[in-house]
Amino acid sequence: MISTFDTRGKTLIAASVIAAIAFYLLRSADPMPVALIILKGTGVGMLALLSLLYGPGRNGAMLAGVMALGALGDMLIEFDTVAGAAAFLIGHLLAVVLYLRFRRERLTTSQMMLALVILVTVPFAGWSLPADRASAPMVLVYALALGLMAAAAWTSRFSRYSVGIGAVLFVLSDLLIFAEGGPLADSALPHLLIWPLYYIGQLMICLGVLGVLRREPIR
C-alpha cells in the first residue's frame, strides 16, 4: 500500500510513524508537557493530512475528518477525559457513515456473525470493565459507537486485512483503557499495549481506506 504513494505521501507516512514511536518512548513524563501532547497528536494528525491530500472527493474528506478527530482526541484526553472521548465518539460515527457508503452487498454467515459479536461484546465489555460503576453508563455510550464502527468496518468493502483488523486493534486498545481502571489496574499491559494497538490500528485503517478510494471512482 505504501509503495503506491509518491515521495510526499511516503514522507507523511514516515513522519507519522516516527512521531508515534517518539511519543511511545518519551511518554513517561508526568505531568505530560504541552510539547509531548502535541507530539502525541502528530502521529494520527499526519494521517489526517495524508487523507486530505490523497483521498479523492467527499470520501477522502470524511477519512481526513475521522483521522483529525482521532488526533484531536489524542490531545484533548490529556486535559479532559470526557472531551477527548467525545472527539473519538464523533470520529467513530463519521467512520460508520464512510464504511456504510462502501458496505458489502453480500455477507457470508460467518462475516455476519462476527459483526454481530462485535456489536454485542464491545458495549458489554465497555460497560462491565470499569471499577467505577458511576462511569459505566458513559463508557457504555462510547462503547456502542466503538462497536458500531468496528462492525461497519468489518462488513464494508474495505479490506478486512487492513481496515477490518485495524478497527479491531482500535477496539482492543480502548478495551484496555477501560480495563486499566478495573481488572488490569495493577497490570503493566495497558501501559505497554494501548498506544501501539491504537496507532497501528489507525495506520491500517487510513492506508486501507485510501487504497480503495484511490482506485475507485469518486462517489
mmCIF file of C-alpha atoms in Angstrom:
data_model
loop_
_atom_site.group_PDB
_atom_site.id
_atom_site.type_symbol
_atom_site.label_atom_id
_atom_site.label_comp_id
_atom_site.label_asym_id
_atom_site.label_seq_id
_atom_site.Cartn_x
_atom_site.Cartn_y
_atom_site.Cartn_z
ATOM 1 C CA MET A 1 0.000 0.000 0.000
ATOM 2 C CA ILE A 2 2.757 2.439 0.916
ATOM 3 C CA SER A 3 4.585 1.793 -2.346
ATOM 4 C CA THR A 4 1.715 3.352 -4.319
ATOM 5 C CA PHE A 5 2.341 6.803 -2.793
ATOM 6 C CA ASP A 6 4.689 9.385 -4.242
ATOM 7 C CA THR A 7 7.606 10.861 -2.289
ATOM 8 C CA ARG A 8 5.433 13.412 -0.479
ATOM 9 C CA GLY A 9 2.976 10.733 0.618
ATOM 10 C CA LYS A 10 5.724 8.401 1.813
ATOM 11 C CA THR A 11 7.280 11.294 3.746
ATOM 12 C CA LEU A 12 3.987 11.976 5.525
ATOM 13 C CA ILE A 13 3.632 8.292 6.430
ATOM 14 C CA ALA A 14 7.219 8.177 7.709
ATOM 15 C CA ALA A 15 6.685 11.358 9.743
ATOM 16 C CA SER A 16 3.543 9.845 11.247
ATOM 17 C CA VAL A 17 5.318 6.622 12.253
ATOM 18 C CA ILE A 18 8.327 8.477 13.666
ATOM 19 C CA ALA A 19 6.088 10.775 15.736
ATOM 20 C CA ALA A 20 4.123 7.800 17.092
ATOM 21 C CA ILE A 21 7.292 5.907 18.066
ATOM 22 C CA ALA A 22 8.847 9.025 19.606
ATOM 23 C CA PHE A 23 5.763 9.617 21.726
ATOM 24 C CA TYR A 24 5.755 5.989 22.888
ATOM 25 C CA LEU A 25 9.378 6.272 24.014
ATOM 26 C CA LEU A 26 9.033 9.698 25.683
ATOM 27 C CA ARG A 27 5.579 9.492 27.237
ATOM 28 C CA SER A 28 6.692 8.601 30.765
ATOM 29 C CA ALA A 29 6.857 12.312 31.677
ATOM 30 C CA ASP A 30 4.200 13.180 34.266
ATOM 31 C CA PRO A 31 2.581 15.626 34.079
ATOM 32 C CA MET A 32 2.819 15.480 30.308
ATOM 33 C CA PRO A 33 4.276 18.716 28.866
ATOM 34 C CA VAL A 34 2.428 20.511 26.083
ATOM 35 C CA ALA A 35 5.165 19.674 23.555
ATOM 36 C CA LEU A 36 4.694 15.976 24.239
ATOM 37 C CA ILE A 37 0.910 16.281 23.934
ATOM 38 C CA ILE A 38 1.387 17.919 20.533
ATOM 39 C CA LEU A 39 3.754 15.105 19.548
ATOM 40 C CA LYS A 40 1.067 12.633 20.598
ATOM 41 C CA GLY A 41 -1.414 14.233 18.203
ATOM 42 C CA THR A 42 1.107 14.446 15.375
ATOM 43 C CA GLY A 43 1.133 10.716 14.609
ATOM 44 C CA VAL A 44 -2.522 10.477 13.579
ATOM 45 C CA GLY A 45 -2.520 14.151 12.573
ATOM 46 C CA MET A 46 -0.121 13.296 9.757
ATOM 47 C CA LEU A 47 -2.538 10.560 8.670
ATOM 48 C CA ALA A 48 -5.308 13.168 8.543
ATOM 49 C CA LEU A 49 -3.151 15.317 6.258
ATOM 50 C CA LEU A 50 -2.314 12.275 4.115
ATOM 51 C CA SER A 51 -6.035 11.513 3.781
ATOM 52 C CA LEU A 52 -6.827 15.099 2.843
ATOM 53 C CA LEU A 53 -4.146 15.224 0.144
ATOM 54 C CA TYR A 54 -4.591 11.738 -1.322
ATOM 55 C CA GLY A 55 -8.203 10.822 -0.582
ATOM 56 C CA PRO A 56 -10.393 11.913 -3.501
ATOM 57 C CA GLY A 57 -13.716 13.700 -3.107
ATOM 58 C CA ARG A 58 -16.136 13.547 -0.207
ATOM 59 C CA ASN A 59 -14.922 10.146 0.943
ATOM 60 C CA GLY A 60 -11.368 11.391 1.263
ATOM 61 C CA ALA A 61 -12.582 14.395 3.239
ATOM 62 C CA MET A 62 -14.544 12.089 5.534
ATOM 63 C CA LEU A 63 -11.492 9.915 6.150
ATOM 64 C CA ALA A 64 -9.445 13.044 6.873
ATOM 65 C CA GLY A 65 -12.140 14.071 9.352
ATOM 66 C CA VAL A 66 -12.011 10.680 11.078
ATOM 67 C CA MET A 67 -8.242 10.912 11.449
ATOM 68 C CA ALA A 68 -8.336 14.572 12.524
ATOM 69 C CA LEU A 69 -10.888 13.786 15.229
ATOM 70 C CA GLY A 70 -8.641 10.942 16.383
ATOM 71 C CA ALA A 71 -5.655 13.280 16.619
ATOM 72 C CA LEU A 72 -7.778 15.832 18.460
ATOM 73 C CA GLY A 73 -8.976 13.151 20.860
ATOM 74 C CA ASP A 74 -5.383 12.055 21.469
ATOM 75 C CA MET A 75 -4.538 15.537 22.722
ATOM 76 C CA LEU A 76 -7.786 16.535 24.431
ATOM 77 C CA ILE A 77 -7.844 13.395 26.554
ATOM 78 C CA GLU A 78 -4.703 14.620 28.324
ATOM 79 C CA PHE A 79 -6.637 17.677 29.531
ATOM 80 C CA ASP A 80 -10.168 16.310 29.902
ATOM 81 C CA THR A 81 -11.184 12.672 29.512
ATOM 82 C CA VAL A 82 -14.776 13.470 28.534
ATOM 83 C CA ALA A 83 -13.723 15.971 25.863
ATOM 84 C CA GLY A 84 -11.237 13.522 24.399
ATOM 85 C CA ALA A 85 -13.786 10.700 24.402
ATOM 86 C CA ALA A 86 -16.317 12.994 22.709
ATOM 87 C CA ALA A 87 -13.878 13.694 19.861
ATOM 88 C CA PHE A 88 -13.284 9.964 19.393
ATOM 89 C CA LEU A 89 -17.012 9.207 19.554
ATOM 90 C CA ILE A 90 -17.784 11.729 16.796
ATOM 91 C CA GLY A 91 -14.942 10.233 14.780
ATOM 92 C CA HIS A 92 -16.411 6.747 15.181
ATOM 93 C CA LEU A 93 -19.814 7.917 13.957
ATOM 94 C CA LEU A 94 -18.238 9.648 10.956
ATOM 95 C CA ALA A 95 -16.308 6.446 10.199
ATOM 96 C CA VAL A 96 -19.565 4.463 10.336
ATOM 97 C CA VAL A 97 -21.067 6.751 7.692
ATOM 98 C CA LEU A 98 -17.989 6.274 5.492
ATOM 99 C CA TYR A 99 -17.970 2.489 5.893
ATOM 100 C CA LEU A 100 -21.691 2.242 5.138
ATOM 101 C CA ARG A 101 -21.094 4.108 1.879
ATOM 102 C CA PHE A 102 -18.884 1.153 0.954
ATOM 103 C CA ARG A 103 -20.951 -1.600 2.517
ATOM 104 C CA ARG A 104 -20.510 -5.087 1.166
ATOM 105 C CA GLU A 105 -23.510 -6.236 -0.893
ATOM 106 C CA ARG A 106 -23.356 -9.854 0.288
ATOM 107 C CA LEU A 107 -22.070 -11.169 3.587
ATOM 108 C CA THR A 108 -21.312 -14.765 4.435
ATOM 109 C CA THR A 109 -22.856 -16.238 7.558
ATOM 110 C CA SER A 110 -19.504 -16.112 9.376
ATOM 111 C CA GLN A 111 -18.993 -12.460 8.431
ATOM 112 C CA MET A 112 -22.428 -11.523 9.668
ATOM 113 C CA MET A 113 -21.987 -13.487 12.890
ATOM 114 C CA LEU A 114 -18.664 -11.824 13.662
ATOM 115 C CA ALA A 115 -20.185 -8.386 13.076
ATOM 116 C CA LEU A 116 -22.996 -9.250 15.493
ATOM 117 C CA VAL A 117 -20.469 -10.494 18.056
ATOM 118 C CA ILE A 118 -18.614 -7.187 17.812
ATOM 119 C CA LEU A 119 -21.852 -5.220 18.160
ATOM 120 C CA VAL A 120 -22.797 -7.098 21.334
ATOM 121 C CA THR A 121 -19.492 -7.799 23.084
ATOM 122 C CA VAL A 122 -17.830 -4.391 22.748
ATOM 123 C CA PRO A 123 -20.619 -2.423 24.509
ATOM 124 C CA PHE A 124 -20.974 -5.168 27.125
ATOM 125 C CA ALA A 125 -17.230 -5.135 27.833
ATOM 126 C CA GLY A 126 -17.206 -1.342 27.938
ATOM 127 C CA TRP A 127 -19.991 -1.345 30.490
ATOM 128 C CA SER A 128 -18.612 -4.155 32.653
ATOM 129 C CA LEU A 129 -14.868 -3.359 32.834
ATOM 130 C CA PRO A 130 -14.671 -0.021 34.751
ATOM 131 C CA ALA A 131 -14.346 -0.406 38.518
ATOM 132 C CA ASP A 132 -16.030 2.985 38.934
ATOM 133 C CA ARG A 133 -19.616 1.933 38.256
ATOM 134 C CA ALA A 134 -20.763 5.565 38.150
ATOM 135 C CA SER A 135 -18.822 5.962 34.898
ATOM 136 C CA ALA A 136 -20.210 2.761 33.362
ATOM 137 C CA PRO A 137 -23.216 4.379 31.580
ATOM 138 C CA MET A 138 -20.972 6.966 29.903
ATOM 139 C CA VAL A 139 -18.491 4.278 28.900
ATOM 140 C CA LEU A 140 -21.372 2.219 27.510
ATOM 141 C CA VAL A 141 -22.453 5.084 25.237
ATOM 142 C CA TYR A 142 -18.923 5.402 23.901
ATOM 143 C CA ALA A 143 -18.535 1.628 23.525
ATOM 144 C CA LEU A 144 -21.751 1.440 21.493
ATOM 145 C CA ALA A 145 -20.236 3.845 18.942
ATOM 146 C CA LEU A 146 -16.927 1.967 19.072
ATOM 147 C CA GLY A 147 -18.595 -1.389 18.418
ATOM 148 C CA LEU A 148 -20.716 0.050 15.622
ATOM 149 C CA MET A 149 -17.599 1.484 13.979
ATOM 150 C CA ALA A 150 -15.743 -1.840 14.119
ATOM 151 C CA ALA A 151 -18.748 -3.834 12.858
ATOM 152 C CA ALA A 152 -19.279 -1.385 9.985
ATOM 153 C CA ALA A 153 -15.602 -1.608 9.064
ATOM 154 C CA TRP A 154 -15.717 -5.412 9.095
ATOM 155 C CA THR A 155 -18.770 -5.550 6.833
ATOM 156 C CA SER A 156 -17.549 -2.883 4.399
ATOM 157 C CA ARG A 157 -15.860 -3.463 1.047
ATOM 158 C CA PHE A 158 -12.583 -2.236 2.507
ATOM 159 C CA SER A 159 -10.054 -4.994 3.119
ATOM 160 C CA ARG A 160 -10.589 -6.903 6.350
ATOM 161 C CA TYR A 161 -6.830 -7.465 6.473
ATOM 162 C CA SER A 162 -6.226 -3.722 6.811
ATOM 163 C CA VAL A 163 -9.355 -1.755 7.710
ATOM 164 C CA GLY A 164 -11.180 -4.598 9.472
ATOM 165 C CA ILE A 165 -8.204 -5.678 11.568
ATOM 166 C CA GLY A 166 -7.255 -2.045 12.154
ATOM 167 C CA ALA A 167 -10.689 -1.359 13.616
ATOM 168 C CA VAL A 168 -10.387 -4.431 15.849
ATOM 169 C CA LEU A 169 -6.990 -3.213 17.099
ATOM 170 C CA PHE A 170 -8.600 0.145 17.904
ATOM 171 C CA VAL A 171 -11.286 -1.693 19.879
ATOM 172 C CA LEU A 172 -8.701 -3.723 21.808
ATOM 173 C CA SER A 173 -6.827 -0.543 22.659
ATOM 174 C CA ASP A 174 -9.936 1.087 24.095
ATOM 175 C CA LEU A 175 -10.942 -2.057 25.993
ATOM 176 C CA LEU A 176 -7.512 -1.991 27.635
ATOM 177 C CA ILE A 177 -8.178 1.612 28.660
ATOM 178 C CA PHE A 178 -11.437 0.531 30.293
ATOM 179 C CA ALA A 179 -9.691 -2.441 31.937
ATOM 180 C CA GLU A 180 -6.905 -0.197 33.222
ATOM 181 C CA GLY A 181 -9.485 1.348 35.549
ATOM 182 C CA GLY A 182 -10.752 -2.081 36.572
ATOM 183 C CA PRO A 183 -9.379 -5.641 36.456
ATOM 184 C CA LEU A 184 -5.987 -4.635 34.979
ATOM 185 C CA ALA A 185 -5.379 -1.720 37.358
ATOM 186 C CA ASP A 186 -2.215 -3.370 38.690
ATOM 187 C CA SER A 187 -1.005 -4.723 35.357
ATOM 188 C CA ALA A 188 1.678 -3.235 33.103
ATOM 189 C CA LEU A 189 -0.076 -4.498 29.962
ATOM 190 C CA PRO A 190 -2.307 -1.449 29.377
ATOM 191 C CA HIS A 191 0.663 0.925 29.575
ATOM 192 C CA LEU A 192 2.661 -1.224 27.171
ATOM 193 C CA LEU A 193 -0.045 -2.050 24.626
ATOM 194 C CA ILE A 194 -2.648 0.732 24.449
ATOM 195 C CA TRP A 195 -0.667 3.132 22.284
ATOM 196 C CA PRO A 196 0.814 0.575 19.813
ATOM 197 C CA LEU A 197 -2.557 -1.109 19.275
ATOM 198 C CA TYR A 198 -4.281 2.248 18.774
ATOM 199 C CA TYR A 199 -1.731 3.776 16.427
ATOM 200 C CA ILE A 200 -1.192 0.649 14.318
ATOM 201 C CA GLY A 201 -4.974 0.318 14.065
ATOM 202 C CA GLN A 202 -5.344 3.901 12.847
ATOM 203 C CA LEU A 203 -2.493 3.471 10.365
ATOM 204 C CA MET A 204 -4.027 0.277 8.942
ATOM 205 C CA ILE A 205 -7.447 1.926 8.665
ATOM 206 C CA CYS A 206 -6.079 5.016 6.941
ATOM 207 C CA LEU A 207 -3.906 3.193 4.408
ATOM 208 C CA GLY A 208 -6.564 0.544 3.753
ATOM 209 C CA VAL A 209 -9.303 3.067 3.058
ATOM 210 C CA LEU A 210 -7.027 5.255 0.930
ATOM 211 C CA GLY A 211 -6.019 2.233 -1.139
ATOM 212 C CA VAL A 212 -9.646 1.706 -2.174
ATOM 213 C CA LEU A 213 -10.536 5.388 -2.566
ATOM 214 C CA ARG A 214 -7.643 5.959 -4.942
ATOM 215 C CA ARG A 215 -8.711 3.021 -7.142
ATOM 216 C CA GLU A 216 -12.446 3.617 -7.300
ATOM 217 C CA PRO A 217 -14.376 6.466 -8.932
ATOM 218 C CA ILE A 218 -15.380 9.363 -6.670
ATOM 219 C CA ARG A 219 -18.828 8.763 -5.179
#
